[in-house]
PDB file of C-alpha atoms in Angstrom:
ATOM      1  CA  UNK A1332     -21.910   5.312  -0.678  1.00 90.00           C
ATOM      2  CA  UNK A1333     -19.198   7.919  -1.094  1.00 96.00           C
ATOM      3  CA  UNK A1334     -16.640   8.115  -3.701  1.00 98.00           C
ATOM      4  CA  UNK A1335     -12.863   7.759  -2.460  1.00 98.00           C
ATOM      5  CA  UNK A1336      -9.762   8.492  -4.348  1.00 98.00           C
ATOM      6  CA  UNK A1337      -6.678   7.571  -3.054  1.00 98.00           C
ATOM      7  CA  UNK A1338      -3.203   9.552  -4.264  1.00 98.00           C
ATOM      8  CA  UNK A1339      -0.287   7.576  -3.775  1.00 97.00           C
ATOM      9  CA  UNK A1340       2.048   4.877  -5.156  1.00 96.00           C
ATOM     10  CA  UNK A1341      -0.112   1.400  -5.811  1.00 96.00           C
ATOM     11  CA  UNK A1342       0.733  -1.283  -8.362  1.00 94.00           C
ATOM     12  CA  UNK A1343       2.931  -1.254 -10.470  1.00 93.00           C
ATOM     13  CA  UNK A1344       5.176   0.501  -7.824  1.00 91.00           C
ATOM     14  CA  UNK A1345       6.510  -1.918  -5.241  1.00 83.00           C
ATOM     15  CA  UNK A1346       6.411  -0.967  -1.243  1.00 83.00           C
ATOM     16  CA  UNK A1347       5.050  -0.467   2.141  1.00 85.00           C
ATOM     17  CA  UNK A1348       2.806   2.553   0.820  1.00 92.00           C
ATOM     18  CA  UNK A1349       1.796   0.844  -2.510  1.00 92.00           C
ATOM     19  CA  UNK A1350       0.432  -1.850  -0.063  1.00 90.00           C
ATOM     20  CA  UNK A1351      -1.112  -0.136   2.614  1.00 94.00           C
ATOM     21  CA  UNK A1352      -2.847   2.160  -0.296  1.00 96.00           C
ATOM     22  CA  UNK A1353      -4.291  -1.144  -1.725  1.00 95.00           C
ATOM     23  CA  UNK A1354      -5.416  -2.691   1.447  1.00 94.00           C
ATOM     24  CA  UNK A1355      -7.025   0.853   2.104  1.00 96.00           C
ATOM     25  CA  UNK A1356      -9.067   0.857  -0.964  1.00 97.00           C
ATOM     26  CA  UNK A1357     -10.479  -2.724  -0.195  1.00 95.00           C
ATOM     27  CA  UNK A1358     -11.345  -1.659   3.149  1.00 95.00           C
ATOM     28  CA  UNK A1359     -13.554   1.054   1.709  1.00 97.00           C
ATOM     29  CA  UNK A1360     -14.732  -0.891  -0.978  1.00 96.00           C
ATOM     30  CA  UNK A1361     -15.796  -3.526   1.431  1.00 94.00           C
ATOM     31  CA  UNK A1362     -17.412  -0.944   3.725  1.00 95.00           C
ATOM     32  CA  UNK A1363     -19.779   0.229   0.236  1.00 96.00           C
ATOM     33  CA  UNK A1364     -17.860   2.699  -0.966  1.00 97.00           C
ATOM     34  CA  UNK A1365     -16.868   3.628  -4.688  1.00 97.00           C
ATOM     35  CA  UNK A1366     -12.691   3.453  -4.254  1.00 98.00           C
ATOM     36  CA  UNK A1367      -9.981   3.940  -6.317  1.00 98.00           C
ATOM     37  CA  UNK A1368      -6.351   4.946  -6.271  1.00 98.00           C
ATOM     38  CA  UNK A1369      -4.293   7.108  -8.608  1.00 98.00           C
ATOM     39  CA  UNK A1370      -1.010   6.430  -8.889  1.00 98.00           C
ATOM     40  CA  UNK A1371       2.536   7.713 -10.239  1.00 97.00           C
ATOM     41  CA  UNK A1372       3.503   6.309 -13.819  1.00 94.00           C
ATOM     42  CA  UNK A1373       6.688   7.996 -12.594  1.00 92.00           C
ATOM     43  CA  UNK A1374       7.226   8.429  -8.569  1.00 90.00           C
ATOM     44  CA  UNK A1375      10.769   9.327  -8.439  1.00 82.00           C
ATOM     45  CA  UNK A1376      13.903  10.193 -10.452  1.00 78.00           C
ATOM     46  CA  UNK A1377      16.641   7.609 -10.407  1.00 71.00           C
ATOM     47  CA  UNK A1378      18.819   9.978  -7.742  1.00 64.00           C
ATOM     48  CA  UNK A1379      16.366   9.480  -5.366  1.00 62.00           C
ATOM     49  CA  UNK A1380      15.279   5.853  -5.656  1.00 61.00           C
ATOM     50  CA  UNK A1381      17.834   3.884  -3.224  1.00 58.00           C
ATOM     51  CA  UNK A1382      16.806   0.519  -4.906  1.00 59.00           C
ATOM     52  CA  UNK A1383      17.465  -1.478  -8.382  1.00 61.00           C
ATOM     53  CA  UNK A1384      13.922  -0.871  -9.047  1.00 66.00           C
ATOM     54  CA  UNK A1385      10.088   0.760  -8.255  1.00 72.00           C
ATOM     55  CA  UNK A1386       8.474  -1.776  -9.873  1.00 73.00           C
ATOM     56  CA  UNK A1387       6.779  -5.249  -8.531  1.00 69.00           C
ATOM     57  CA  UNK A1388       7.115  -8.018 -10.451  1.00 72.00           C
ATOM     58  CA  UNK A1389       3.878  -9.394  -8.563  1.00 78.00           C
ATOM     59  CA  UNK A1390       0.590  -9.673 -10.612  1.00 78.00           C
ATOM     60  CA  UNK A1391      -1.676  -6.385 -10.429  1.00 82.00           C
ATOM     61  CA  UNK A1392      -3.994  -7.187  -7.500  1.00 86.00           C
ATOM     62  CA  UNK A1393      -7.581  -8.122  -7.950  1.00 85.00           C
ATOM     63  CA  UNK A1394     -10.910  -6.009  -7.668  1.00 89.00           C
ATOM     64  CA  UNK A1395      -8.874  -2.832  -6.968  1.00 94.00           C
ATOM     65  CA  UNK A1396      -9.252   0.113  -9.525  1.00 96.00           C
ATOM     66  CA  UNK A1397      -5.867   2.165 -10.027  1.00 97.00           C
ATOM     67  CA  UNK A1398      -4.890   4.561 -12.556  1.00 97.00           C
ATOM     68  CA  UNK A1399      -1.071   4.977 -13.163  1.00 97.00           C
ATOM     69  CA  UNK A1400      -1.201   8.918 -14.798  1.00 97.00           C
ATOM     70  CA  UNK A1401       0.828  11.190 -11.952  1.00 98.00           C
ATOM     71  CA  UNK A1402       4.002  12.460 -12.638  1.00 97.00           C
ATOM     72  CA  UNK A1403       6.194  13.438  -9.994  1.00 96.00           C
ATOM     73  CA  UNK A1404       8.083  16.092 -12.180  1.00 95.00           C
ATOM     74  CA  UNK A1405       5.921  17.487 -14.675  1.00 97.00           C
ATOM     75  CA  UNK A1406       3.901  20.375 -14.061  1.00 98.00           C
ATOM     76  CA  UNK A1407       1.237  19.810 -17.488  1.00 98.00           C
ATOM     77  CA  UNK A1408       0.497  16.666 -16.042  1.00 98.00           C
ATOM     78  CA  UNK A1409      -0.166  18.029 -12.228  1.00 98.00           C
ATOM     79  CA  UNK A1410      -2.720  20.897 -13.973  1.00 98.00           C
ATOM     80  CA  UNK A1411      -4.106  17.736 -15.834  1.00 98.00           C
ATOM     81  CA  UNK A1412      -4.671  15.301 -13.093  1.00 98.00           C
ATOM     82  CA  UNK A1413      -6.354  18.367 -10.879  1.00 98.00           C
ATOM     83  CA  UNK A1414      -8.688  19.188 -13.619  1.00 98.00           C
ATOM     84  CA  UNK A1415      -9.522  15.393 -14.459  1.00 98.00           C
ATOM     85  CA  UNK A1416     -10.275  15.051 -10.547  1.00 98.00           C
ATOM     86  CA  UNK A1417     -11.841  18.433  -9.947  1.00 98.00           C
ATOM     87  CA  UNK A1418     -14.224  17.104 -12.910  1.00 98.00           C
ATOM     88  CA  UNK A1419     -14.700  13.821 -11.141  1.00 97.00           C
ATOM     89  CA  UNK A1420     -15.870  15.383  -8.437  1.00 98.00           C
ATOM     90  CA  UNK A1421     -14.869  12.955  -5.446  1.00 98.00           C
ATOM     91  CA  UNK A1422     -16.542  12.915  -2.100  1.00 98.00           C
ATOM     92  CA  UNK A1423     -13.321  12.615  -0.194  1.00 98.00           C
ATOM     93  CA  UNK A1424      -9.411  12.560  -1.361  1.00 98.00           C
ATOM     94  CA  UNK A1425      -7.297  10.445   0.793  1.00 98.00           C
ATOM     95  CA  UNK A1426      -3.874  11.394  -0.075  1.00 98.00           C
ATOM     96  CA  UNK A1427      -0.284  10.389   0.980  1.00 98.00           C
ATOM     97  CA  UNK A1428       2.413  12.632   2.129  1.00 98.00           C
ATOM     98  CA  UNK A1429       6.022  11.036   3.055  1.00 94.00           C
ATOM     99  CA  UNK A1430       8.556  13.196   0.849  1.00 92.00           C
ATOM    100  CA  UNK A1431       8.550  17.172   0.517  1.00 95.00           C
ATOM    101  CA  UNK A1432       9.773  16.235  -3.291  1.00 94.00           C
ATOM    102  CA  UNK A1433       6.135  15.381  -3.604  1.00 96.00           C
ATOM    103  CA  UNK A1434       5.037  18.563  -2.097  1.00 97.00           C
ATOM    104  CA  UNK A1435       4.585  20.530  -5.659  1.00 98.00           C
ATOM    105  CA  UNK A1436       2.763  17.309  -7.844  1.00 98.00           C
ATOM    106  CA  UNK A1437       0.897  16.635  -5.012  1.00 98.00           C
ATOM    107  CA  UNK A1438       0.082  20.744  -3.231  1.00 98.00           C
ATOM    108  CA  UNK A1439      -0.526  21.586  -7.664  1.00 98.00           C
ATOM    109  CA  UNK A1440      -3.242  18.317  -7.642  1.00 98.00           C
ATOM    110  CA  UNK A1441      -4.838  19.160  -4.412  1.00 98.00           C
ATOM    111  CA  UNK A1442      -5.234  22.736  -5.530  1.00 98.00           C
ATOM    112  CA  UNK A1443      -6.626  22.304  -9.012  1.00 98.00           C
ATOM    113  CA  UNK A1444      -9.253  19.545  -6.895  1.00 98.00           C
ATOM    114  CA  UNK A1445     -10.384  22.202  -4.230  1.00 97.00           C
ATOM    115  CA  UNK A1446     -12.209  24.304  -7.242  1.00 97.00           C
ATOM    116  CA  UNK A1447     -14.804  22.423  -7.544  1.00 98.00           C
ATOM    117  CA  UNK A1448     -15.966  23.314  -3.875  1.00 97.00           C
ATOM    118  CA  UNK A1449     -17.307  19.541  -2.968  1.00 98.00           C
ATOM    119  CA  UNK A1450     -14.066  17.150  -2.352  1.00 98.00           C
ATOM    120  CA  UNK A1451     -12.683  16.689   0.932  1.00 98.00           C
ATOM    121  CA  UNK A1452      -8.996  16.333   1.313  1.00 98.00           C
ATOM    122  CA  UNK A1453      -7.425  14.008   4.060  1.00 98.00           C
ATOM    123  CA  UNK A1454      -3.599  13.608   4.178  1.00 98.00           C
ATOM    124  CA  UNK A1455      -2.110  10.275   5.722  1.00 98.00           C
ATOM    125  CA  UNK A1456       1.057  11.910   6.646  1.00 97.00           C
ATOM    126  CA  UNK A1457       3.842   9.470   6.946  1.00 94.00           C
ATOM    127  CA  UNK A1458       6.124  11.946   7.391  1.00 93.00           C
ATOM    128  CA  UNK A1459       6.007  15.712   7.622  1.00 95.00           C
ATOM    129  CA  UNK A1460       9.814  16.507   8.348  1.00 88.00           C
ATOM    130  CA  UNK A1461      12.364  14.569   6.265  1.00 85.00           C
ATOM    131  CA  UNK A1462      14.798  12.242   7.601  1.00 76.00           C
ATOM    132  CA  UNK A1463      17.349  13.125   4.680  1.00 77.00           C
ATOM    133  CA  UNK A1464      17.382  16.674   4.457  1.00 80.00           C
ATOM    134  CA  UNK A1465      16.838  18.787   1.267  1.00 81.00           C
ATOM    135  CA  UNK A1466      16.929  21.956  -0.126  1.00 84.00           C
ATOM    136  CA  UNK A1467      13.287  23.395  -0.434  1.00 91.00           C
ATOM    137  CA  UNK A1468      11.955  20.996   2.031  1.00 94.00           C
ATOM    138  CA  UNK A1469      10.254  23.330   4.364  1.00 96.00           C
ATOM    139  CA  UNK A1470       8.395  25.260   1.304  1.00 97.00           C
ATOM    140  CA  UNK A1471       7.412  22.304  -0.384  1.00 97.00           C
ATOM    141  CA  UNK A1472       5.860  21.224   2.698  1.00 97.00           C
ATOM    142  CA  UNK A1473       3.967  24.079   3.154  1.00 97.00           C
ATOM    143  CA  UNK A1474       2.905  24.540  -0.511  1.00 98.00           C
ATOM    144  CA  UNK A1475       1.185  20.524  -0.067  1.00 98.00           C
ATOM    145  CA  UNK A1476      -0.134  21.366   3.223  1.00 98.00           C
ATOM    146  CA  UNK A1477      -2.396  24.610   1.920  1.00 97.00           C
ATOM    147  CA  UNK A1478      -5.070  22.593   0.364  1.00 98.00           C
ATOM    148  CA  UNK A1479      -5.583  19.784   2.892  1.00 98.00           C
ATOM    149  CA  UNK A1480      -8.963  20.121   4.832  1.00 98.00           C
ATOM    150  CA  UNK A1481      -7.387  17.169   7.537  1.00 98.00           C
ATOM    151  CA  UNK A1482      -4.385  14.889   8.381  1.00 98.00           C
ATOM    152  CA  UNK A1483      -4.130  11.541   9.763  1.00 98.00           C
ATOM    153  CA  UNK A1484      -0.520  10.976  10.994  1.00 97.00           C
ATOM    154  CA  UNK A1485       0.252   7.899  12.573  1.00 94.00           C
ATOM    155  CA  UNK A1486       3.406   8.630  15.378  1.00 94.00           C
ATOM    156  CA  UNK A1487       3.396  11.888  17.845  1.00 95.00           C
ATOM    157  CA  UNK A1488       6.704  12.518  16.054  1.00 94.00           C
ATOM    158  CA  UNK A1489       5.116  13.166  13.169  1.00 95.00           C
ATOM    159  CA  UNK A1490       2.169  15.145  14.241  1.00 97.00           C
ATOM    160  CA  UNK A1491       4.548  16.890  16.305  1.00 96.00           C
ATOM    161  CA  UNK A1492       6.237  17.772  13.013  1.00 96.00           C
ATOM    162  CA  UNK A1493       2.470  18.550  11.824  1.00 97.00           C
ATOM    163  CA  UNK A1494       1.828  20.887  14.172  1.00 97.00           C
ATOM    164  CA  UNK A1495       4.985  23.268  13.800  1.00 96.00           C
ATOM    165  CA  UNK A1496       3.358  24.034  10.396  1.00 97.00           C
ATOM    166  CA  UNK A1497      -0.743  23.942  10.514  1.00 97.00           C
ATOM    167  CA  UNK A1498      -3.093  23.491  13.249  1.00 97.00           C
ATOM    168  CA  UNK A1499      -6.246  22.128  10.613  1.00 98.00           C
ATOM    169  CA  UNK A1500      -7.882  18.621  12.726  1.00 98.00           C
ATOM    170  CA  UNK A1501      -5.539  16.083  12.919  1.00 98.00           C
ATOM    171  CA  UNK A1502      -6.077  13.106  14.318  1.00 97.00           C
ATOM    172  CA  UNK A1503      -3.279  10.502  15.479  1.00 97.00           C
ATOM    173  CA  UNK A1504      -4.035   6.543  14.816  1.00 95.00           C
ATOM    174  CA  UNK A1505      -2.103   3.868  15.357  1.00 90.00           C
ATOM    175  CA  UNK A1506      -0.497   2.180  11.922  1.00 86.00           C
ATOM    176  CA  UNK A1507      -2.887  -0.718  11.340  1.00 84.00           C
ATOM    177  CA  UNK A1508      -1.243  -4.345  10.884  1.00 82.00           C
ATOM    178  CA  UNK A1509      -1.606  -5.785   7.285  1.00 79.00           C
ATOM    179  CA  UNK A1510      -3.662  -8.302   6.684  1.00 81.00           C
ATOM    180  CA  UNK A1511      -2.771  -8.725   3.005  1.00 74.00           C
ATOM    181  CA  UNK A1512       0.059 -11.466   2.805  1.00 73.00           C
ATOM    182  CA  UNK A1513      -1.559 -14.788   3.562  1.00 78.00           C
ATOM    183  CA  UNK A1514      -2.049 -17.230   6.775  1.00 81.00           C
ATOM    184  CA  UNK A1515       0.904 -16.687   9.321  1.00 83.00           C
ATOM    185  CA  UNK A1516       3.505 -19.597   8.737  1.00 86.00           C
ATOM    186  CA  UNK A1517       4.996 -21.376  11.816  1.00 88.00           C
ATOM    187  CA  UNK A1518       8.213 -20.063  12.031  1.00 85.00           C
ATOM    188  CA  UNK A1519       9.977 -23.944  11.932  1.00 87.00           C
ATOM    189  CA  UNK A1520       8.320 -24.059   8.719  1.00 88.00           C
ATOM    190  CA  UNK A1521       9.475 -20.138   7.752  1.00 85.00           C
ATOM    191  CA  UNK A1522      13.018 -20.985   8.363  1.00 86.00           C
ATOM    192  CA  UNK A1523      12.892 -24.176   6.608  1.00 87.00           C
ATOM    193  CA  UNK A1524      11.486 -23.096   3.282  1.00 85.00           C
ATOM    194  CA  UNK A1525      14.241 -19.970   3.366  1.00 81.00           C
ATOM    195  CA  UNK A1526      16.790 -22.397   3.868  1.00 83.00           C
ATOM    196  CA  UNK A1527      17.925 -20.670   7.393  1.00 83.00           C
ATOM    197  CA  UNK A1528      19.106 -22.911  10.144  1.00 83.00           C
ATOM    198  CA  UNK A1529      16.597 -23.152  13.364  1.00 81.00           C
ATOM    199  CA  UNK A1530      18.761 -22.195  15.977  1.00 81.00           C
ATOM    200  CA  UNK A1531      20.374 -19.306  13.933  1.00 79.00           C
ATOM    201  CA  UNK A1532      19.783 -15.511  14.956  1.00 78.00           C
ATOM    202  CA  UNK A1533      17.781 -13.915  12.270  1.00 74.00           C
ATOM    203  CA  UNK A1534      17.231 -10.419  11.852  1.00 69.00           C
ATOM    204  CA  UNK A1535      14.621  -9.391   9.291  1.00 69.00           C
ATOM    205  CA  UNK A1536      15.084  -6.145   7.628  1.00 63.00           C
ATOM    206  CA  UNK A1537      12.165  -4.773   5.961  1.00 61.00           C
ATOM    207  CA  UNK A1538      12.078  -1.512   3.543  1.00 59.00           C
ATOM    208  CA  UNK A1539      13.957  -0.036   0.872  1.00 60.00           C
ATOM    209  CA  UNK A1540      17.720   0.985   2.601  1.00 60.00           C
ATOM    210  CA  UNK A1541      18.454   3.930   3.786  1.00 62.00           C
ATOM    211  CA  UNK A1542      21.619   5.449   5.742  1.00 65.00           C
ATOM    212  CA  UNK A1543      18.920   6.655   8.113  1.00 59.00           C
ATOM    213  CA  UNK A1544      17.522   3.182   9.024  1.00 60.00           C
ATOM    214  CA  UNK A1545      20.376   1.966  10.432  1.00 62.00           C
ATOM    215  CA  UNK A1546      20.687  -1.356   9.377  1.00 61.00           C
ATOM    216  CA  UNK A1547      24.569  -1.070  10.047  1.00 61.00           C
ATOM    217  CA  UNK A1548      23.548  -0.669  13.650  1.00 58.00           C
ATOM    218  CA  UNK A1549      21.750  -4.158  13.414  1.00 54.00           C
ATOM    219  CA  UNK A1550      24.611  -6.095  13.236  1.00 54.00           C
ATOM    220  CA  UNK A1551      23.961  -7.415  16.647  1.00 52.00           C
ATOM    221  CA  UNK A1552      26.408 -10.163  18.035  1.00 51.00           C
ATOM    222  CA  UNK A1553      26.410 -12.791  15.088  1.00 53.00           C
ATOM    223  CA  UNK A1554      22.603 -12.348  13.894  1.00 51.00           C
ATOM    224  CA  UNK A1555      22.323 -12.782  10.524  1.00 52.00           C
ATOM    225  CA  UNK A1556      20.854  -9.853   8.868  1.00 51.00           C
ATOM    226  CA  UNK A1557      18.225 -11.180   6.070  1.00 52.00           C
ATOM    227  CA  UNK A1558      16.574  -8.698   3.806  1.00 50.00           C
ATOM    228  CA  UNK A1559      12.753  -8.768   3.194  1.00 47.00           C
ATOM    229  CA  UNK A1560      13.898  -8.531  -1.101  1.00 44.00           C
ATOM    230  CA  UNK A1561      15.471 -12.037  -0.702  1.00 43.00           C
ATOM    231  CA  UNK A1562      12.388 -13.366   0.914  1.00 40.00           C
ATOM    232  CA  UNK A1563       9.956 -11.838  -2.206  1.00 38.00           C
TER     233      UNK A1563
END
């Protein structure tokens, strides 16, 4: 059995990485290891959060162990969270990386971790160059990617990206399907209960919206664009 902490957003933030981070821990806890994730009690400031809020209104889910204590923007609490962990002493640290905002919490963590000379550090890298553009993007990058013994990215854009700044083992895997949202529904059914009619073109639009996403460019003929916040 090894011990696995995860770094990224989980419950209470809302998300596509908050729920691929807590269908990862199952998956190691089901495979006999001792997982948890540690999470932001704040993720981002209000300028860059394109949404009303971070926050699910969805109950905590079950038999998963997080920790809400990482905040984005305060370096006391990065020196405190890479103490508490290098203390802990995990076997392996699987940790995300999709912003270069997150590059100094997340590089100050990692660093504080890698003194205790035992914990392995694994980035999922959902990104390694920005799509929105930023000052300090490039060094913030950097600064995160100094302590990471291996990354997992999961296009060959993005370990293209990976590989203009570190050549540590990467290895590039295909992003798994989740598994975590109940029986399929027959789509009859689907359109029914969402009060959509059957022979109307539906285009579903998942994620929090950004210019970058294009969902102006989705507008095709006259599909109706639906977005996934209606639906939860």
């Amino acid at each position: 059995m090894q011990k696995v902490v995860i770094i990224g957003p989980a419950h209470p933030l809302r998300g596509g990485l908050s729920s691929f981070n807590e269908r990862l821990a199952k998956a190691f806890s089901q495979n006999g290891d001792d997982a948890m994730i540690w999470t932001f009690s704040l993720q981002y400031p209000s300028f860059l959060f394109p949404g009303t809020t971070q926050y699910s209104t969805e109950a905590a889910p079950k038999d998963i162990r997080i920790k809400v204590c990482i905040n984005s923007v305060n370096p006391f609490n990065w020196i405190k969270v890479g103490n508490e962990l290098k203390k802990a002493r995990p076997d392996i640290i699987v940790v995300r990386y999709w912003l270069p905002f997150m590059g100094p919490c997340l590089g100050t963590i990692l660093r504080r971790v890698k003194k205790n000379k035992h914990t392995k550090i694994i980035c999922i890298a959902d990104n390694i160059s920005p799509h929105e553009k930023r000052f300090g993007d490039v060094s913030f990058t950097k600064y995160f990617i100094k302590p990471v013994d291996a990354f997992i990215t999961m296009s060959e854009k993005v370990m293209n990206d990976l590989r203009k700044f570190t050549q540590k083992p990467a290895q590039q895997v295909v992003h798994p399907l989740y598994d975590n949202f109940g029986e399929m529904v027959d789509k009859k059914i689907a359109r029914e209960k969402l009060g959509l009619n059957e022979n109307e073109n539906i285009i579903l639009f998942f994620g929090f919206i950004r210019k970058y996403k294009g969902l102006e460019r989705s507008k095709i003929g006259n599909a109706k664009i639906i977005d996934r916040r209606r639906i939860l």
